[in-house]
Structure formats: structure tokens, C-alpha cells
mmCIF file of C-alpha atoms in Angstrom:
data_model
loop_
_atom_site.group_PDB
_atom_site.id
_atom_site.type_symbol
_atom_site.label_atom_id
_atom_site.label_comp_id
_atom_site.label_asym_id
_atom_site.label_seq_id
_atom_site.Cartn_x
_atom_site.Cartn_y
_atom_site.Cartn_z
ATOM 1 C CA MET A 1 -10.557 12.059 -4.040
ATOM 2 C CA SER A 2 -7.553 10.719 -3.656
ATOM 3 C CA ILE A 3 -6.497 7.858 -2.115
ATOM 4 C CA ALA A 4 -3.055 7.347 -0.198
ATOM 5 C CA ILE A 5 -1.428 4.522 1.439
ATOM 6 C CA VAL A 6 0.547 5.330 4.404
ATOM 7 C CA ILE A 7 3.078 3.308 5.603
ATOM 8 C CA LEU A 8 4.815 4.005 9.132
ATOM 9 C CA SER A 9 8.328 3.502 9.401
ATOM 10 C CA GLY A 10 9.671 0.016 10.977
ATOM 11 C CA GLY A 11 12.787 -1.201 12.189
ATOM 12 C CA ILE A 12 15.866 -1.575 9.955
ATOM 13 C CA LYS A 13 19.275 -3.358 9.695
ATOM 14 C CA LYS A 14 22.448 -3.361 7.976
ATOM 15 C CA ASP A 15 23.172 -6.815 6.111
ATOM 16 C CA GLN A 16 26.766 -8.444 6.392
ATOM 17 C CA SER A 17 27.285 -6.508 2.380
ATOM 18 C CA GLY A 18 26.621 -3.046 4.040
ATOM 19 C CA ARG A 19 23.257 -2.743 2.367
ATOM 20 C CA TRP A 20 20.093 -1.642 4.964
ATOM 21 C CA HIS A 21 16.846 -3.275 4.301
ATOM 22 C CA SER A 22 13.784 -3.494 6.811
ATOM 23 C CA THR A 23 13.614 -5.856 9.301
ATOM 24 C CA ASP A 24 11.646 -9.724 9.188
ATOM 25 C CA LEU A 25 9.678 -11.082 12.123
ATOM 26 C CA SER A 26 12.558 -13.142 13.731
ATOM 27 C CA GLU A 27 13.936 -13.287 17.052
ATOM 28 C CA GLU A 28 17.146 -11.818 15.474
ATOM 29 C CA ASP A 29 15.547 -8.797 13.868
ATOM 30 C CA ASN A 30 13.608 -8.247 17.217
ATOM 31 C CA LYS A 31 17.090 -6.699 18.439
ATOM 32 C CA TRP A 32 16.689 -3.827 16.077
ATOM 33 C CA GLY A 33 13.484 -2.450 17.467
ATOM 34 C CA ALA A 34 10.559 -3.161 15.402
ATOM 35 C CA PRO A 35 10.688 -6.154 13.839
ATOM 36 C CA GLY A 36 8.393 -6.738 10.952
ATOM 37 C CA GLY A 37 9.251 -3.329 8.981
ATOM 38 C CA TYR A 38 9.617 -5.179 5.954
ATOM 39 C CA LEU A 39 5.540 -6.029 6.359
ATOM 40 C CA ARG A 40 4.869 -3.233 6.276
ATOM 41 C CA VAL A 41 6.775 -2.325 2.815
ATOM 42 C CA LEU A 42 4.964 -6.027 1.336
ATOM 43 C CA ALA A 43 1.208 -4.334 2.448
ATOM 44 C CA GLY A 44 2.066 -1.177 1.024
ATOM 45 C CA LYS A 45 2.928 -3.036 -1.971
ATOM 46 C CA TYR A 46 -0.185 -5.052 -1.838
ATOM 47 C CA LEU A 47 -2.757 -2.241 -1.442
ATOM 48 C CA TRP A 48 -0.842 -0.489 -4.569
ATOM 49 C CA ASP A 49 -1.599 -3.587 -7.144
ATOM 50 C CA LYS A 50 -5.411 -3.223 -6.315
ATOM 51 C CA ASP A 51 -4.908 0.585 -7.412
ATOM 52 C CA PRO A 52 -1.852 1.939 -8.911
ATOM 53 C CA GLU A 53 -3.091 5.283 -9.112
ATOM 54 C CA GLN A 54 -2.562 5.738 -5.755
ATOM 55 C CA ILE A 55 0.194 7.111 -4.115
ATOM 56 C CA ILE A 56 2.410 5.553 -1.137
ATOM 57 C CA VAL A 57 3.318 8.122 1.627
ATOM 58 C CA ALA A 58 6.575 6.518 3.205
ATOM 59 C CA LEU A 59 7.396 8.493 6.581
ATOM 60 C CA GLY A 60 10.652 8.093 8.571
ATOM 61 C CA GLY A 61 13.831 10.123 9.059
ATOM 62 C CA LYS A 62 16.473 8.341 10.810
ATOM 63 C CA GLY A 63 14.698 6.729 13.762
ATOM 64 C CA TYR A 64 14.403 7.784 17.401
ATOM 65 C CA ASP A 65 17.821 5.678 17.982
ATOM 66 C CA VAL A 66 20.020 7.184 15.800
ATOM 67 C CA ALA A 67 22.685 7.800 18.246
ATOM 68 C CA ILE A 68 23.514 3.991 18.353
ATOM 69 C CA LYS A 69 23.175 3.405 14.804
ATOM 70 C CA ASP A 70 25.666 3.676 11.864
ATOM 71 C CA ALA A 71 26.147 7.364 10.789
ATOM 72 C CA GLN A 72 25.595 6.076 7.266
ATOM 73 C CA GLN A 73 22.654 4.631 7.542
ATOM 74 C CA PRO A 74 19.692 6.257 5.027
ATOM 75 C CA LEU A 75 16.742 7.496 6.005
ATOM 76 C CA ILE A 76 14.218 4.894 6.708
ATOM 77 C CA CYS A 77 11.849 6.119 4.270
ATOM 78 C CA GLU A 78 14.567 5.865 1.296
ATOM 79 C CA ILE A 79 14.936 2.187 2.507
ATOM 80 C CA MET A 80 11.403 1.637 2.338
ATOM 81 C CA LYS A 81 11.466 3.889 -1.260
ATOM 82 C CA ASN A 82 13.701 1.439 -2.561
ATOM 83 C CA GLU A 83 12.159 -1.592 -1.029
ATOM 84 C CA LEU A 84 8.947 -0.758 -3.287
ATOM 85 C CA ILE A 85 10.394 0.432 -6.089
ATOM 86 C CA GLY A 86 12.605 -3.094 -6.017
ATOM 87 C CA LEU A 87 8.525 -5.022 -5.805
ATOM 88 C CA GLY A 88 7.520 -2.886 -8.574
ATOM 89 C CA VAL A 89 5.693 0.447 -7.273
ATOM 90 C CA ALA A 90 6.336 3.070 -9.683
ATOM 91 C CA GLU A 91 8.972 6.128 -8.413
ATOM 92 C CA GLU A 92 6.463 8.813 -8.994
ATOM 93 C CA LYS A 93 3.919 7.271 -6.990
ATOM 94 C CA ILE A 94 6.100 7.378 -3.811
ATOM 95 C CA ILE A 95 6.370 10.584 -1.451
ATOM 96 C CA LEU A 96 8.820 10.827 1.603
ATOM 97 C CA GLU A 97 8.543 12.329 5.034
ATOM 98 C CA LYS A 98 12.273 12.402 5.913
ATOM 99 C CA LYS A 99 12.061 14.596 9.061
ATOM 100 C CA SER A 100 9.910 12.297 11.812
ATOM 101 C CA ASN A 101 11.289 10.198 13.672
ATOM 102 C CA ILE A 102 8.846 8.609 16.329
ATOM 103 C CA THR A 103 5.231 7.863 15.376
ATOM 104 C CA ILE A 104 3.626 10.978 16.743
ATOM 105 C CA ASP A 105 5.484 12.690 14.546
ATOM 106 C CA GLN A 106 4.985 10.884 11.944
ATOM 107 C CA VAL A 107 1.163 11.384 12.315
ATOM 108 C CA LYS A 108 1.857 14.883 12.345
ATOM 109 C CA ALA A 109 4.088 15.303 9.361
ATOM 110 C CA LEU A 110 1.717 12.692 7.636
ATOM 111 C CA GLY A 111 -1.502 15.766 8.771
ATOM 112 C CA GLN A 112 0.996 18.262 7.186
ATOM 113 C CA ILE A 113 1.361 16.063 3.722
ATOM 114 C CA ILE A 114 -2.394 15.446 3.417
ATOM 115 C CA GLY A 115 -3.206 19.474 4.228
ATOM 116 C CA LYS A 116 -0.305 20.227 0.758
ATOM 117 C CA ASN A 117 -2.003 17.210 -1.278
#
């Protein structure tokens, strides 16, 4: 039986250098809509370290508030993927879901991914 770690998208922000990141747990990051997004990434990495054979499914497109964000914003799942790789997760262990923008759509998309895998 395969086991998968699922990371639903959280908030993201662009730093002063123009690089995108998941949000932290700060009052400043609270204005981006979902503080603590990076904790989700760290939790996924922590679980993956316990069994590196697991797959990590990172879900999230541009987000529900894409109209007010930068047009050059990458997909949330791609931001999480880059963070996971930076933490040492093997790239081939990460599956991206790129279309969902809200939690309920992410859960539905996850059902389709499970069905295929």
C-alpha cells in the first residue's frame, strides 16, 4: 500500500528580491490571507523524512485571490515544490496539482489523483 503526504496550499508572499515564498506565522504575513503556509511545507518534509518512499502531493493553482496578485506569480504548488526540494525532498517524490484555487477544489482534485494512482 502506498502512502502519500498531502499538502493543501496556504498563503504565499513575494519578498523584496521578487522571490515567492510560503507565508510565516507573523502579523505581517497575516495580510496575505493564510499565515503559516511554510509550516505546512515543513510538516510535509518532517513526515517524508520518516519514510522517503512516500509521495508528497502539493495542491494549489494561483489561489482564490489571483486577481489582486502579481501577474507573474507562480503556482502555489510550484512554490511549495521548490521549498520542499530546498529542504531535501527528492523532486521525483513530489506530485503537483496545478488547477485548484480553494480548499474544496483541492480536496476534489486529490480524489482524482488518488483514483489515478
